[in-house]
Amino acid sequence: MLNKDKNHKLYYSIKEVAEMFDVNESLLRYWETEFPHLKPKTGGNKVRQYTEKDIGQIRLIYNLVKVRGFKLAAARKVLNANRDGADKNAKIMDKLLAVRDELQLLKKQLDGIV
């Protein structure tokens, strides 16, 4: 498959994905056993290769488990019952966190002026 966007990778290593979410690689491997929709491609030497779709699944799981505090069984139930709703909530949460970070930065800058 031709990758026309040079800044966009087709596959990410488990190390890269773990760094994106600031989690351990072992947690990602564990989530693969707990969430059947999360199945990264594995190469001949059993190296995991995560696609953007896989990263989206991890983003949903991360939002439910780490941000919102769901137990794994509850997160699995939410994802199975209402995947679209969970995806929308995760996107909203990402935007709200980005706004919060921007506001905190502005506050620091304003505090420096006064």
Coordinates of N, CA, C and O in Angstrom, one line a residue:
M1 N 0.8 -1.2 0.0 CA 0.0 0.0 0.0 C 0.9 1.2 0.0 O 1.8 1.3 0.8
L2 N 0.6 2.2 -0.9 CA 1.4 3.4 -1.0 C 1.0 4.4 0.0 O -0.2 4.7 0.3
N3 N 1.9 4.9 0.7 CA 1.7 5.9 1.8 C 2.0 7.3 1.2 O 3.2 7.7 1.0
K4 N 1.0 8.0 0.8 CA 1.1 9.3 0.1 C 1.5 10.4 1.1 O 2.1 11.4 0.8
D5 N 1.1 10.3 2.3 CA 1.4 11.3 3.4 C 2.6 10.8 4.2 O 2.5 9.9 4.9
K6 N 3.7 11.5 4.0 CA 5.0 11.1 4.6 C 4.9 11.2 6.1 O 5.7 10.6 6.8
N7 N 4.1 12.1 6.7 CA 4.0 12.3 8.1 C 3.1 11.2 8.7 O 3.0 11.1 10.0
H8 N 2.4 10.5 7.9 CA 1.4 9.5 8.4 C 1.9 8.1 8.2 O 2.2 7.7 7.0
K9 N 2.1 7.4 9.2 CA 2.7 6.0 9.1 C 1.5 5.0 8.9 O 0.5 5.2 9.4
L10 N 1.8 3.9 8.3 CA 0.8 2.9 8.1 C 0.8 2.0 9.4 O -0.3 1.6 9.8
Y11 N 1.9 1.8 10.0 CA 2.0 0.9 11.1 C 2.9 1.5 12.2 O 3.9 2.2 11.9
Y12 N 2.5 1.3 13.5 CA 3.2 1.8 14.6 C 3.7 0.6 15.5 O 2.9 -0.3 15.6
S13 N 4.8 0.7 16.1 CA 5.3 -0.4 17.0 C 4.5 -0.2 18.3 O 4.0 0.8 18.6
I14 N 4.6 -1.3 19.1 CA 4.0 -1.3 20.4 C 4.6 -0.2 21.3 O 4.0 0.4 22.1
K15 N 5.9 0.0 21.1 CA 6.6 1.0 21.9 C 6.1 2.4 21.5 O 5.9 3.2 22.4
E16 N 5.9 2.7 20.3 CA 5.4 4.0 19.8 C 4.0 4.2 20.4 O 3.7 5.3 20.9
V17 N 3.2 3.2 20.3 CA 1.8 3.3 20.8 C 1.8 3.5 22.3 O 1.0 4.4 22.8
A18 N 2.6 2.8 23.0 CA 2.7 2.9 24.5 C 3.1 4.3 24.9 O 2.5 4.9 25.8
E19 N 4.0 4.9 24.1 CA 4.5 6.3 24.4 C 3.4 7.3 24.1 O 3.2 8.3 24.8
M20 N 2.6 7.0 23.0 CA 1.5 7.9 22.7 C 0.5 8.1 23.9 O 0.0 9.2 24.1
F21 N 0.3 7.0 24.6 CA -0.7 7.0 25.7 C -0.1 7.0 27.1 O -0.8 7.0 28.1
D22 N 1.2 7.1 27.1 CA 2.0 7.0 28.4 C 1.6 5.9 29.2 O 1.2 6.0 30.4
V23 N 1.6 4.7 28.6 CA 1.3 3.4 29.3 C 2.4 2.4 29.0 O 3.2 2.6 28.1
N24 N 2.4 1.3 29.8 CA 3.4 0.3 29.6 C 3.0 -0.6 28.4 O 1.8 -0.8 28.1
E25 N 3.9 -1.1 27.7 CA 3.7 -2.1 26.6 C 2.9 -3.3 27.1 O 2.0 -3.8 26.4
S26 N 3.1 -3.7 28.3 CA 2.4 -4.9 28.9 C 0.9 -4.6 29.0 O 0.1 -5.5 28.9
L27 N 0.6 -3.3 29.3 CA -0.8 -3.0 29.4 C -1.5 -3.1 28.1 O -2.6 -3.6 28.0
L28 N -0.9 -2.7 27.0 CA -1.4 -2.8 25.7 C -1.6 -4.3 25.4 O -2.7 -4.7 24.8
R29 N -0.7 -5.1 25.7 CA -0.8 -6.6 25.4 C -2.0 -7.1 26.2 O -2.7 -8.0 25.8
Y30 N -2.1 -6.7 27.5 CA -3.2 -7.2 28.3 C -4.6 -6.7 27.8 O -5.5 -7.5 27.7
W31 N -4.7 -5.5 27.3 CA -5.9 -5.0 26.7 C -6.3 -5.8 25.5 O -7.5 -6.0 25.2
E32 N -5.3 -6.3 24.8 CA -5.6 -7.2 23.6 C -6.3 -8.4 24.0 O -7.2 -8.9 23.3
T33 N -6.0 -8.9 25.2 CA -6.7 -10.1 25.7 C -8.1 -9.8 26.2 O -9.0 -10.7 26.2
E34 N -8.3 -8.6 26.7 CA -9.6 -8.2 27.3 C -10.6 -7.6 26.3 O -11.8 -7.6 26.6
F35 N -10.1 -7.1 25.2 CA -11.0 -6.4 24.2 C -10.8 -7.1 22.9 O -9.8 -6.8 22.2
P36 N -11.8 -7.9 22.5 CA -11.6 -8.7 21.2 C -11.5 -7.8 20.0 O -10.9 -8.3 19.0
H37 N -12.0 -6.6 20.0 CA -11.8 -5.7 18.8 C -10.4 -5.2 18.6 O -10.1 -4.7 17.5
L38 N -9.6 -5.3 19.6 CA -8.2 -4.8 19.5 C -7.3 -6.0 19.1 O -6.9 -6.8 19.9
K39 N -7.0 -6.0 17.8 CA -6.1 -7.1 17.3 C -5.2 -6.5 16.3 O -5.4 -6.4 15.1
P40 N -4.0 -6.0 16.8 CA -3.0 -5.5 15.9 C -2.4 -6.6 15.0 O -2.5 -7.8 15.4
K41 N -2.0 -6.2 13.8 CA -1.3 -7.1 12.9 C 0.0 -7.6 13.5 O 0.7 -6.8 14.2
T42 N 0.3 -8.8 13.3 CA 1.6 -9.3 13.8 C 2.4 -9.9 12.6 O 1.8 -10.6 11.8
G43 N 3.6 -9.5 12.6 CA 4.5 -9.9 11.5 C 5.0 -11.4 11.7 O 4.6 -12.0 12.7
G44 N 5.8 -11.9 10.9 CA 6.3 -13.2 10.9 C 7.1 -13.5 12.2 O 7.1 -14.6 12.7
N45 N 7.7 -12.4 12.8 CA 8.4 -12.6 14.0 C 7.6 -12.2 15.2 O 8.2 -11.8 16.3
K46 N 6.3 -12.2 15.1 CA 5.4 -11.9 16.2 C 5.5 -10.4 16.7 O 5.1 -10.1 17.8
V47 N 6.0 -9.5 15.9 CA 6.1 -8.1 16.3 C 4.7 -7.5 15.9 O 4.2 -7.6 14.8
R48 N 4.2 -6.8 16.9 CA 2.9 -6.1 16.8 C 3.0 -4.9 15.9 O 3.9 -4.1 16.1
Q49 N 2.1 -4.7 15.0 CA 2.0 -3.5 14.1 C 0.6 -2.9 14.2 O -0.3 -3.5 13.7
Y50 N 0.6 -1.8 14.9 CA -0.7 -1.1 15.1 C -1.0 -0.1 14.0 O -0.2 0.6 13.5
T51 N -2.3 -0.2 13.5 CA -2.7 0.7 12.5 C -3.4 1.9 13.2 O -3.7 1.9 14.4
E52 N -3.8 2.9 12.4 CA -4.6 4.0 12.9 C -5.9 3.5 13.5 O -6.3 4.0 14.6
K53 N -6.5 2.5 12.9 CA -7.8 2.0 13.5 C -7.5 1.3 14.9 O -8.3 1.5 15.8
D54 N -6.4 0.6 15.0 CA -6.0 0.0 16.3 C -5.8 1.1 17.3 O -6.3 1.0 18.5
I55 N -5.1 2.2 16.9 CA -4.9 3.3 17.8 C -6.2 3.9 18.3 O -6.4 4.3 19.4
G56 N -7.1 4.0 17.3 CA -8.5 4.5 17.7 C -9.2 3.7 18.7 O -9.8 4.2 19.7
Q57 N -9.0 2.3 18.6 CA -9.6 1.4 19.6 C -8.9 1.6 20.9 O -9.6 1.7 22.0
I58 N -7.6 1.8 20.9 CA -6.9 2.0 22.2 C -7.3 3.3 22.8 O -7.5 3.4 24.0
R59 N -7.5 4.4 22.0 CA -8.0 5.7 22.5 C -9.3 5.5 23.2 O -9.5 6.1 24.3
L60 N -10.2 4.7 22.6 CA -11.5 4.5 23.3 C -11.4 3.8 24.6 O -11.9 4.2 25.6
I61 N -10.6 2.7 24.6 CA -10.3 2.0 25.8 C -9.7 2.8 26.9 O -10.1 2.9 28.0
Y62 N -8.7 3.6 26.5 CA -7.9 4.5 27.4 C -8.9 5.5 28.0 O -8.9 5.7 29.2
N63 N -9.7 6.1 27.2 CA -10.7 7.1 27.7 C -11.6 6.4 28.7 O -11.9 7.0 29.8
L64 N -12.1 5.3 28.4 CA -13.1 4.6 29.3 C -12.4 4.2 30.6 O -12.9 4.4 31.7
V65 N -11.2 3.6 30.5 CA -10.6 3.0 31.7 C -9.7 4.0 32.5 O -9.9 4.1 33.7
K66 N -8.9 4.7 31.8 CA -7.9 5.6 32.5 C -8.5 7.0 32.8 O -8.3 7.5 33.9
V67 N -9.3 7.5 31.9 CA -9.8 8.9 32.1 C -11.1 8.8 32.9 O -11.3 9.6 33.9
R68 N -12.0 8.0 32.5 CA -13.3 7.9 33.1 C -13.4 6.9 34.3 O -14.4 6.9 35.0
G69 N -12.4 6.1 34.5 CA -12.4 5.2 35.6 C -13.2 3.9 35.5 O -13.5 3.3 36.6
F70 N -13.6 3.5 34.4 CA -14.4 2.3 34.2 C -13.6 1.1 34.5 O -12.4 1.0 34.3
K71 N -14.2 0.1 35.1 CA -13.6 -1.3 35.2 C -13.6 -1.9 33.8 O -14.3 -1.5 33.0
L72 N -12.7 -2.8 33.6 CA -12.5 -3.4 32.3 C -13.9 -4.0 31.8 O -14.2 -3.9 30.6
A73 N -14.6 -4.7 32.6 CA -15.8 -5.4 32.2 C -16.8 -4.3 31.8 O -17.6 -4.5 30.8
A74 N -16.9 -3.2 32.5 CA -17.8 -2.1 32.2 C -17.4 -1.5 30.9 O -18.3 -1.1 30.1
A75 N -16.1 -1.3 30.7 CA -15.7 -0.6 29.5 C -16.0 -1.5 28.3 O -16.4 -1.1 27.2
R76 N -15.8 -2.8 28.4 CA -16.1 -3.8 27.4 C -17.6 -3.8 27.0 O -18.0 -3.8 25.9
K77 N -18.4 -3.7 28.1 CA -19.9 -3.6 27.9 C -20.3 -2.3 27.1 O -21.1 -2.4 26.2
V78 N -19.7 -1.2 27.5 CA -20.0 0.1 26.8 C -19.6 0.0 25.4 O -20.3 0.4 24.5
L79 N -18.4 -0.6 25.1 CA -17.9 -0.6 23.7 C -18.8 -1.6 22.9 O -19.1 -1.3 21.7
N80 N -19.2 -2.7 23.5 CA -20.1 -3.6 22.7 C -21.4 -3.1 22.5 O -22.0 -3.3 21.4
A81 N -22.0 -2.4 23.5 CA -23.4 -1.9 23.4 C -23.5 -0.6 22.5 O -24.4 -0.4 21.8
N82 N -22.5 0.3 22.6 CA -22.6 1.6 22.0 C -21.2 2.1 21.5 O -20.8 3.1 22.1
R83 N -20.6 1.4 20.6 CA -19.3 1.8 20.1 C -19.3 3.3 19.5 O -18.4 4.0 19.8
D84 N -20.3 3.6 18.8 CA -20.4 5.0 18.2 C -20.4 6.0 19.3 O -19.8 7.1 19.2
G85 N -21.3 5.8 20.3 CA -21.4 6.7 21.4 C -20.1 6.9 22.2 O -19.7 8.0 22.6
A86 N -19.5 5.7 22.4 CA -18.2 5.8 23.1 C -17.1 6.5 22.3 O -16.3 7.3 22.9
D87 N -17.2 6.4 21.0 CA -16.2 7.1 20.2 C -16.5 8.6 20.2 O -15.5 9.4 20.3
K88 N -17.7 9.0 20.1 CA -18.0 10.4 20.2 C -17.6 11.0 21.6 O -17.1 12.1 21.6
N89 N -17.9 10.2 22.6 CA -17.5 10.7 24.0 C -16.0 10.9 24.1 O -15.5 11.8 24.7
A90 N -15.3 9.9 23.5 CA -13.8 10.0 23.6 C -13.3 11.2 22.8 O -12.4 11.9 23.3
K91 N -13.9 11.5 21.7 CA -13.5 12.7 20.9 C -13.8 14.0 21.7 O -13.0 14.9 21.7
I92 N -15.0 14.0 22.3 CA -15.3 15.2 23.1 C -14.4 15.3 24.3 O -13.9 16.5 24.5
M93 N -14.0 14.2 24.9 CA -13.1 14.3 26.1 C -11.7 14.8 25.6 O -11.1 15.6 26.3
D94 N -11.3 14.3 24.5 CA -10.0 14.7 23.9 C -10.0 16.3 23.7 O -9.0 16.9 24.0
K95 N -11.1 16.8 23.1 CA -11.2 18.2 22.9 C -11.2 19.0 24.2 O -10.6 20.0 24.3
L96 N -12.0 18.5 25.1 CA -12.1 19.2 26.4 C -10.7 19.2 27.1 O -10.3 20.3 27.7
L97 N -10.0 18.1 27.1 CA -8.6 18.1 27.7 C -7.7 19.0 27.0 O -6.9 19.7 27.6
A98 N -7.8 19.1 25.6 CA -7.0 20.1 24.9 C -7.3 21.5 25.3 O -6.4 22.3 25.4
V99 N -8.6 21.8 25.4 CA -9.0 23.2 25.8 C -8.5 23.5 27.2 O -8.0 24.6 27.5
R100 N -8.6 22.5 28.1 CA -8.1 22.7 29.5 C -6.6 23.0 29.5 O -6.1 23.9 30.2
D101 N -5.8 22.2 28.7 CA -4.4 22.4 28.6 C -4.1 23.8 28.1 O -3.2 24.5 28.6
E102 N -4.8 24.2 27.1 CA -4.6 25.6 26.5 C -4.9 26.7 27.5 O -4.2 27.6 27.7
L103 N -6.0 26.5 28.3 CA -6.4 27.5 29.3 C -5.3 27.5 30.4 O -5.0 28.6 30.9
Q104 N -4.8 26.4 30.8 CA -3.8 26.4 31.8 C -2.5 27.1 31.3 O -1.9 27.8 32.1
L105 N -2.2 26.9 30.1 CA -1.0 27.6 29.5 C -1.3 29.1 29.5 O -0.4 29.9 29.9
L106 N -2.5 29.5 29.1 CA -2.8 31.0 29.1 C -2.7 31.5 30.5 O -2.2 32.7 30.7
K107 N -3.2 30.8 31.5 CA -3.2 31.3 32.9 C -1.7 31.5 33.3 O -1.4 32.5 33.9
K108 N -0.9 30.5 33.0 CA 0.5 30.7 33.3 C 1.1 31.9 32.7 O 1.9 32.6 33.3
Q109 N 0.8 32.1 31.4 CA 1.3 33.3 30.8 C 0.8 34.6 31.4 O 1.5 35.6 31.6
L110 N -0.5 34.6 31.7 CA -1.1 35.8 32.4 C -0.5 36.0 33.8 O -0.2 37.1 34.2
D111 N -0.3 34.9 34.5 CA 0.4 35.0 35.8 C 1.8 35.6 35.7 O 2.2 36.4 36.6
G112 N 2.5 35.4 34.6 CA 3.8 35.9 34.4 C 3.8 37.4 34.1 O 4.7 38.1 34.4
I113 N 2.7 37.9 33.6 CA 2.6 39.3 33.2 C 2.3 40.1 34.4 O 2.8 41.2 34.6
V114 N 1.4 39.6 35.3 CA 1.0 40.4 36.5 C 2.0 40.4 37.6 O 2.9 39.7 37.8

